[in-house]
Amino acid sequence: MLFELFNLAGIELKNRLVRSATYEKRADVDGFVTDALIEFYKELAKGGVGLIITGNALVHISGRSVPQMICIHNDYYIDKLKRLTEAVHKLDGKIVIQLVHGGRQCFPALLGGLQPIAPSEIHDPSIKITPREMTNEEIWEVIEAFGDAARRAMYAGFDGVQIHGAHGYLVSEFLSPHTNRRNDYWGGDEERRFHFLEEVYKAMRKEVGDNYPILIKINADDFIESGLKPEESVRIAKRLEELGIDAIEVSGGMYESAPKTAQPNILQTEQEAYFRENSRLFKKTLNIPVILVGGIRSKSVAEDILQKGDADLISISRPLIREPDLPNKFKEGKEKADCISCNGCMRFQKLDMVKCTQINKS
């Protein structure tokens, strides 16, 4: 099943393997696409993955969470983004751009010294940052920014967009009772915590029309006692399906619940697919495609997930940093990725660009 064709909201995929959004640190300091970034994605396209989802792209200057991330918050980024999509399409690849606002998970140094913004003033102990609560005007400004970013993505030739609604960034923060303590239209109960994402989706759909694919990545579980739990996440997913979202990627965790977001030392097949149980719950509830990410390293595990109906697509991240041609290798008979889940590639502060730190040691 892994190498069957799949139609994802009109995007014709040559297989069911997805490159999950992964920060690259290859844009320039102003967020423009570089030759290095294009070459990075060309290697992924040549490597045979069915769908590429880019690293997180910035929709508003108040949400920059990492240096040298792709930017899409202004029209002047469109031309170089178009160079990226054209390069991938020439290699018969499909590419979706992930749209993000970092929320409270931003360092002031990346915001010109300004305090990060968030739904509520909830301290993040993992990075020792306390954000400022957003005003109603700021909330609507960011919602509009998501819509504008989706329009730019469509003009730049991306096959679709993905809302980053996971891992404790701004959309995730509005959804989570841990980070959203408001008592207004934007928070106070489950329904009101959904309003921000609902308005983001509506703003994007208004800009791109009914037929342009909009995907989302969301947490099944925040892995924090006062955070989002799978039962509520599934209800959120059902609301999104009713609104018209085209597919949902199931993940989990945020900065302060690490290492749940990218678990280390996945060496046995029993350790793989650590969000599989959650994905199964989503599949039982939804009719739209469910994409499963999280520690999938073996072809046999991926095939078993698909055959048992626990997901429709298999999303991988760290293994493709080490082996961008892993899908082709799977097709040729390779059973398991070389990635040892050491998380060296995640320590991007010490790297000139995100890359496998073990590749020359083996």
Coordinates of C-alpha atoms in Angstrom, one line a residue:
M1 CA 0.0 0.0 0.0
L2 CA 2.9 2.4 0.7
F3 CA 3.6 2.9 -3.0
E4 CA 0.0 3.2 -4.2
L5 CA -1.2 6.4 -5.8
F6 CA -3.2 8.6 -3.5
N7 CA -5.4 11.7 -4.2
L8 CA -5.1 14.2 -1.4
A9 CA -7.7 16.9 -2.0
G10 CA -6.8 17.0 -5.7
I11 CA -3.1 16.6 -5.2
E12 CA -2.1 13.4 -7.1
L13 CA 0.6 11.7 -4.9
K14 CA 2.8 8.9 -6.3
N15 CA 2.9 7.2 -2.9
R16 CA 1.7 7.5 0.6
L17 CA 4.9 8.9 2.1
V18 CA 4.9 12.5 3.3
R19 CA 7.9 14.5 4.3
S20 CA 6.6 16.1 7.5
A21 CA 7.4 19.8 7.9
T22 CA 11.0 20.2 9.2
Y23 CA 12.9 23.4 9.9
E24 CA 15.8 23.7 7.5
K25 CA 17.7 26.8 8.5
R26 CA 18.5 27.5 4.8
A27 CA 16.6 30.7 4.1
D28 CA 18.7 33.9 4.3
V29 CA 18.6 36.1 7.3
D30 CA 15.6 38.0 5.9
G31 CA 13.7 34.8 5.2
F32 CA 14.1 34.7 1.4
V33 CA 14.5 31.4 -0.4
T34 CA 18.2 30.6 -1.2
D35 CA 19.9 28.3 -3.7
A36 CA 20.8 26.1 -0.7
L37 CA 17.1 25.8 0.3
I38 CA 16.1 25.0 -3.3
E39 CA 18.8 22.3 -3.6
F40 CA 17.6 20.8 -0.2
Y41 CA 14.1 20.4 -1.6
K42 CA 15.3 19.2 -5.0
E43 CA 17.0 16.3 -3.2
L44 CA 13.8 15.4 -1.4
A45 CA 11.8 15.5 -4.7
K46 CA 14.4 13.3 -6.4
G47 CA 14.4 11.0 -3.4
G48 CA 10.8 9.9 -4.2
V49 CA 8.6 11.2 -1.4
G50 CA 5.0 11.6 -2.4
L51 CA 4.4 14.9 -0.8
I52 CA 6.8 17.5 0.7
I53 CA 5.7 19.8 3.5
T54 CA 8.1 22.7 3.9
G55 CA 9.6 23.8 7.2
N56 CA 7.5 26.4 9.0
A57 CA 7.0 29.7 7.1
L58 CA 6.4 32.9 8.9
V59 CA 3.1 34.6 8.4
H60 CA 3.6 37.7 10.7
I61 CA 6.8 39.3 12.0
S62 CA 5.6 39.0 15.6
G63 CA 5.8 35.2 15.3
R64 CA 9.5 34.5 14.3
S65 CA 10.5 31.5 16.4
V66 CA 13.8 30.5 14.7
P67 CA 16.5 32.2 12.6
Q68 CA 16.7 31.8 8.8
M69 CA 13.1 30.4 8.6
I70 CA 11.2 30.8 5.4
C71 CA 9.1 34.0 5.3
I72 CA 5.8 34.6 3.6
H73 CA 4.5 37.6 5.4
N74 CA 4.9 40.0 2.5
D75 CA 4.2 39.9 -1.2
Y76 CA 7.9 40.5 -2.0
Y77 CA 8.7 36.9 -0.9
I78 CA 6.5 35.4 -3.7
D79 CA 9.0 35.5 -6.6
K80 CA 11.7 33.5 -4.8
L81 CA 9.1 31.1 -3.3
K82 CA 8.0 30.5 -6.9
R83 CA 11.5 29.5 -7.8
L84 CA 11.3 26.8 -5.1
T85 CA 8.0 25.4 -6.3
E86 CA 9.1 25.4 -9.9
A87 CA 12.2 23.5 -9.0
V88 CA 10.3 20.8 -7.2
H89 CA 7.6 20.5 -9.8
K90 CA 10.2 20.0 -12.6
L91 CA 11.2 16.9 -10.7
D92 CA 7.6 15.6 -10.5
G93 CA 7.4 16.5 -6.8
K94 CA 4.4 17.9 -4.9
I95 CA 5.0 20.6 -2.3
V96 CA 2.8 22.2 0.4
I97 CA 4.0 25.1 2.6
Q98 CA 3.5 25.1 6.3
L99 CA 2.2 28.4 7.8
V100 CA 3.1 29.3 11.3
H101 CA 3.1 32.0 14.0
G102 CA 5.5 31.1 16.9
G103 CA 3.4 32.6 19.7
R104 CA 5.0 32.4 23.1
Q105 CA 7.7 30.0 21.8
C106 CA 9.7 32.9 20.3
F107 CA 12.9 34.4 21.7
P108 CA 12.8 38.2 22.1
A109 CA 16.2 38.4 20.3
L110 CA 14.4 37.3 17.1
L111 CA 11.7 39.9 17.6
G112 CA 13.9 42.9 17.9
G113 CA 13.8 42.7 21.7
L114 CA 10.0 42.6 21.9
Q115 CA 8.1 40.3 24.2
P116 CA 6.4 37.4 22.4
I117 CA 2.6 37.4 22.2
A118 CA 0.2 34.6 23.1
P119 CA -3.4 34.0 24.0
S120 CA -2.6 34.4 27.7
E121 CA 0.4 35.4 29.9
I122 CA 1.5 31.9 30.7
H123 CA 5.2 31.4 31.4
D124 CA 7.1 28.8 29.3
P125 CA 9.6 27.2 31.7
S126 CA 11.4 25.4 28.8
I127 CA 12.7 28.6 27.3
K128 CA 12.1 30.9 30.3
I129 CA 9.9 33.2 28.4
T130 CA 6.7 34.9 29.6
P131 CA 4.6 36.2 26.7
R132 CA 2.3 39.2 26.6
E133 CA -1.5 38.5 26.2
M134 CA -2.7 39.5 22.7
T135 CA -5.3 42.2 22.3
N136 CA -8.4 41.7 20.2
E137 CA -6.9 43.9 17.5
E138 CA -3.7 41.8 17.4
I139 CA -5.6 38.6 17.2
W140 CA -7.5 39.8 14.1
E141 CA -4.3 41.1 12.6
V142 CA -2.7 37.7 12.8
I143 CA -5.8 36.0 11.5
E144 CA -5.6 38.2 8.4
A145 CA -1.9 37.5 8.1
F146 CA -2.7 33.7 7.8
G147 CA -5.2 34.5 5.1
D148 CA -2.7 36.7 3.2
A149 CA 0.0 34.0 3.5
A150 CA -2.3 31.4 2.0
R151 CA -2.9 33.7 -1.0
R152 CA 0.8 34.2 -1.5
A153 CA 1.4 30.5 -1.3
M154 CA -1.1 29.9 -4.0
Y155 CA 0.4 32.6 -6.2
A156 CA 3.8 31.1 -5.6
G157 CA 2.7 27.7 -7.0
F158 CA 2.5 25.6 -3.9
D159 CA 0.2 22.6 -4.2
G160 CA -1.5 23.5 -0.9
V161 CA -0.9 24.9 2.6
Q162 CA -0.7 23.4 6.0
I163 CA -1.6 25.3 9.1
H164 CA 0.8 24.6 11.9
G165 CA -1.7 24.0 14.7
A166 CA 0.6 21.7 16.8
H167 CA 3.7 21.8 19.1
G168 CA 2.8 24.8 21.2
Y169 CA 2.9 27.5 18.6
L170 CA 0.2 30.1 18.4
V171 CA -2.6 28.1 16.9
S172 CA -1.9 25.3 19.3
E173 CA -1.8 27.8 22.2
F174 CA -5.3 29.0 21.4
L175 CA -6.6 25.4 21.3
S176 CA -4.9 24.3 24.5
P177 CA -6.5 25.0 27.9
H178 CA -3.0 25.1 29.3
T179 CA -2.0 28.2 27.3
N180 CA -5.3 29.8 26.7
R181 CA -6.8 31.1 30.0
R182 CA -8.9 33.8 28.4
N183 CA -12.6 34.5 29.1
D184 CA -13.8 36.2 26.0
Y185 CA -14.6 35.2 22.4
W186 CA -11.2 33.6 22.1
G187 CA -11.2 31.4 25.2
G188 CA -13.0 30.2 28.3
D189 CA -14.3 26.8 27.1
E190 CA -13.6 24.3 24.4
E191 CA -15.8 26.0 21.8
R192 CA -14.3 29.5 22.3
R193 CA -10.8 28.1 22.3
F194 CA -11.6 26.9 18.8
H195 CA -12.6 30.3 17.5
F196 CA -9.1 31.5 16.6
L197 CA -8.4 28.4 14.4
E198 CA -11.9 28.7 12.9
E199 CA -11.3 32.3 11.9
V200 CA -7.8 31.5 10.6
Y201 CA -9.3 28.8 8.4
K202 CA -12.1 31.0 7.2
A203 CA -9.6 33.8 6.4
M204 CA -7.5 31.4 4.4
R205 CA -10.4 29.9 2.5
K206 CA -11.7 33.4 1.6
E207 CA -8.3 34.1 0.0
V208 CA -7.7 30.8 -1.9
G209 CA -11.3 29.6 -2.7
D210 CA -13.0 26.3 -2.1
N211 CA -10.7 24.0 -4.1
Y212 CA -7.2 24.9 -2.9
P213 CA -6.0 22.3 -0.4
I214 CA -5.7 23.4 3.2
L215 CA -4.2 20.9 5.6
I216 CA -3.5 21.2 9.3
K217 CA -1.1 19.6 11.8
I218 CA -2.5 19.4 15.3
N219 CA -1.7 17.9 18.7
A220 CA -3.6 14.8 19.7
D221 CA -2.1 15.4 23.1
D222 CA -0.1 18.3 24.7
F223 CA 1.4 15.8 27.2
I224 CA 0.9 18.4 29.9
E225 CA -1.6 17.8 32.7
S226 CA -3.6 20.9 32.1
G227 CA -3.2 20.6 28.3
L228 CA -5.1 19.3 25.3
K229 CA -6.1 15.6 25.5
P230 CA -7.0 13.2 22.6
E231 CA -10.8 13.3 23.2
E232 CA -10.9 17.0 22.8
S233 CA -8.5 17.0 19.9
V234 CA -10.7 14.6 18.0
R235 CA -13.7 16.9 18.6
I236 CA -11.6 19.8 17.2
A237 CA -10.7 17.7 14.2
K238 CA -14.4 16.9 13.6
R239 CA -15.2 20.7 13.7
L240 CA -12.4 21.2 11.2
E241 CA -13.8 18.5 8.9
E242 CA -17.2 20.2 9.0
L243 CA -15.6 23.5 8.1
G244 CA -13.9 21.9 5.1
I245 CA -10.3 21.2 6.1
D246 CA -8.8 18.7 3.6
A247 CA -6.5 16.6 5.8
I248 CA -5.2 16.3 9.3
E249 CA -1.7 15.4 10.4
V250 CA -1.7 13.9 14.0
S251 CA 1.2 14.9 16.3
G252 CA 1.7 15.9 19.9
G253 CA 3.7 17.8 22.5
M254 CA 5.1 21.3 22.9
Y255 CA 8.3 22.8 24.0
E256 CA 7.7 22.3 27.7
S257 CA 6.6 18.7 27.2
A258 CA 9.7 17.7 25.3
P259 CA 10.9 15.1 24.3
K260 CA 7.4 14.0 23.3
T261 CA 7.5 16.0 20.1
A262 CA 10.6 14.3 18.8
Q263 CA 11.4 11.2 20.8
P264 CA 15.0 10.1 20.9
N265 CA 16.6 6.6 20.6
I266 CA 14.0 4.9 18.4
L267 CA 15.9 1.7 17.8
Q268 CA 13.2 -1.1 17.9
T269 CA 10.1 -1.4 15.8
E270 CA 8.0 -1.5 19.0
Q271 CA 9.1 2.1 19.7
E272 CA 8.0 3.4 16.4
A273 CA 4.8 5.3 15.5
Y274 CA 4.3 6.7 19.0
F275 CA 1.2 8.6 18.0
R276 CA -0.4 5.6 16.3
E277 CA -3.1 5.0 19.0
N278 CA -4.2 8.6 18.7
S279 CA -4.2 8.4 14.9
R280 CA -6.5 5.4 15.1
L281 CA -8.9 7.4 17.2
F282 CA -8.9 10.2 14.6
K283 CA -9.5 7.6 11.8
K284 CA -12.6 6.2 13.6
T285 CA -14.1 9.7 13.8
L286 CA -13.2 11.4 10.5
N287 CA -13.8 10.9 6.8
I288 CA -11.0 13.1 5.6
P289 CA -7.4 11.7 5.2
V290 CA -5.4 11.3 8.4
I291 CA -1.6 11.7 8.2
L292 CA 0.4 10.0 11.0
V293 CA 3.8 11.3 12.1
G294 CA 6.1 10.3 15.0
G295 CA 9.0 7.9 15.0
I296 CA 8.2 5.8 11.9
R297 CA 11.5 4.3 10.8
S298 CA 10.6 0.9 9.2
K299 CA 8.8 0.1 5.9
S300 CA 7.0 -2.8 7.6
V301 CA 5.6 -0.5 10.4
A302 CA 4.4 2.0 7.7
E303 CA 2.8 -0.8 5.7
D304 CA 1.1 -2.2 8.8
I305 CA -0.3 1.2 9.8
L306 CA -1.9 1.6 6.3
Q307 CA -3.1 -2.0 6.1
K308 CA -4.9 -1.8 9.5
G309 CA -6.4 1.6 8.6
D310 CA -4.8 3.6 11.4
A311 CA -3.8 6.3 8.9
D312 CA -4.0 7.2 5.3
L313 CA -0.6 8.7 4.8
I314 CA 2.8 8.1 6.6
S315 CA 4.7 11.2 7.5
I316 CA 8.4 11.2 8.4
S317 CA 10.9 13.9 9.3
R318 CA 14.3 13.1 10.8
P319 CA 15.0 10.1 8.6
L320 CA 14.8 12.3 5.5
I321 CA 17.4 14.7 6.9
R322 CA 19.8 11.8 6.9
E323 CA 18.5 10.0 3.8
P324 CA 16.4 12.3 1.5
D325 CA 16.2 9.3 -0.9
L326 CA 14.8 7.0 1.7
P327 CA 11.4 6.6 -0.2
N328 CA 13.3 5.3 -3.3
K329 CA 15.3 3.0 -1.0
F330 CA 12.1 1.6 0.6
K331 CA 10.7 1.0 -2.9
E332 CA 13.9 -0.9 -3.9
G333 CA 13.7 -3.1 -0.8
K334 CA 15.4 -1.4 2.1
E335 CA 13.5 -2.2 5.3
K336 CA 14.7 0.5 7.8
A337 CA 16.0 4.1 7.8
D338 CA 19.5 4.8 9.0
C339 CA 18.3 7.5 11.4
I340 CA 19.0 6.5 15.0
S341 CA 16.9 9.3 16.4
C342 CA 19.8 10.9 18.3
N343 CA 18.1 14.3 17.8
G344 CA 21.4 15.9 16.8
C345 CA 19.7 17.5 13.8
M346 CA 17.3 19.2 16.2
R347 CA 20.1 21.1 18.0
F348 CA 20.0 23.6 15.2
Q349 CA 21.4 26.5 17.4
K350 CA 24.8 24.9 17.1
L351 CA 24.5 24.0 13.3
D352 CA 25.0 26.3 10.3
M353 CA 22.0 24.5 8.9
V354 CA 19.8 21.6 10.0
K355 CA 21.5 18.3 9.0
C356 CA 22.4 14.9 10.3
T357 CA 25.2 15.1 12.8
Q358 CA 25.9 11.3 12.6
I359 CA 26.3 10.8 8.9
N360 CA 30.1 11.0 8.9
K361 CA 30.5 8.9 12.0
S362 CA 29.0 5.7 10.7

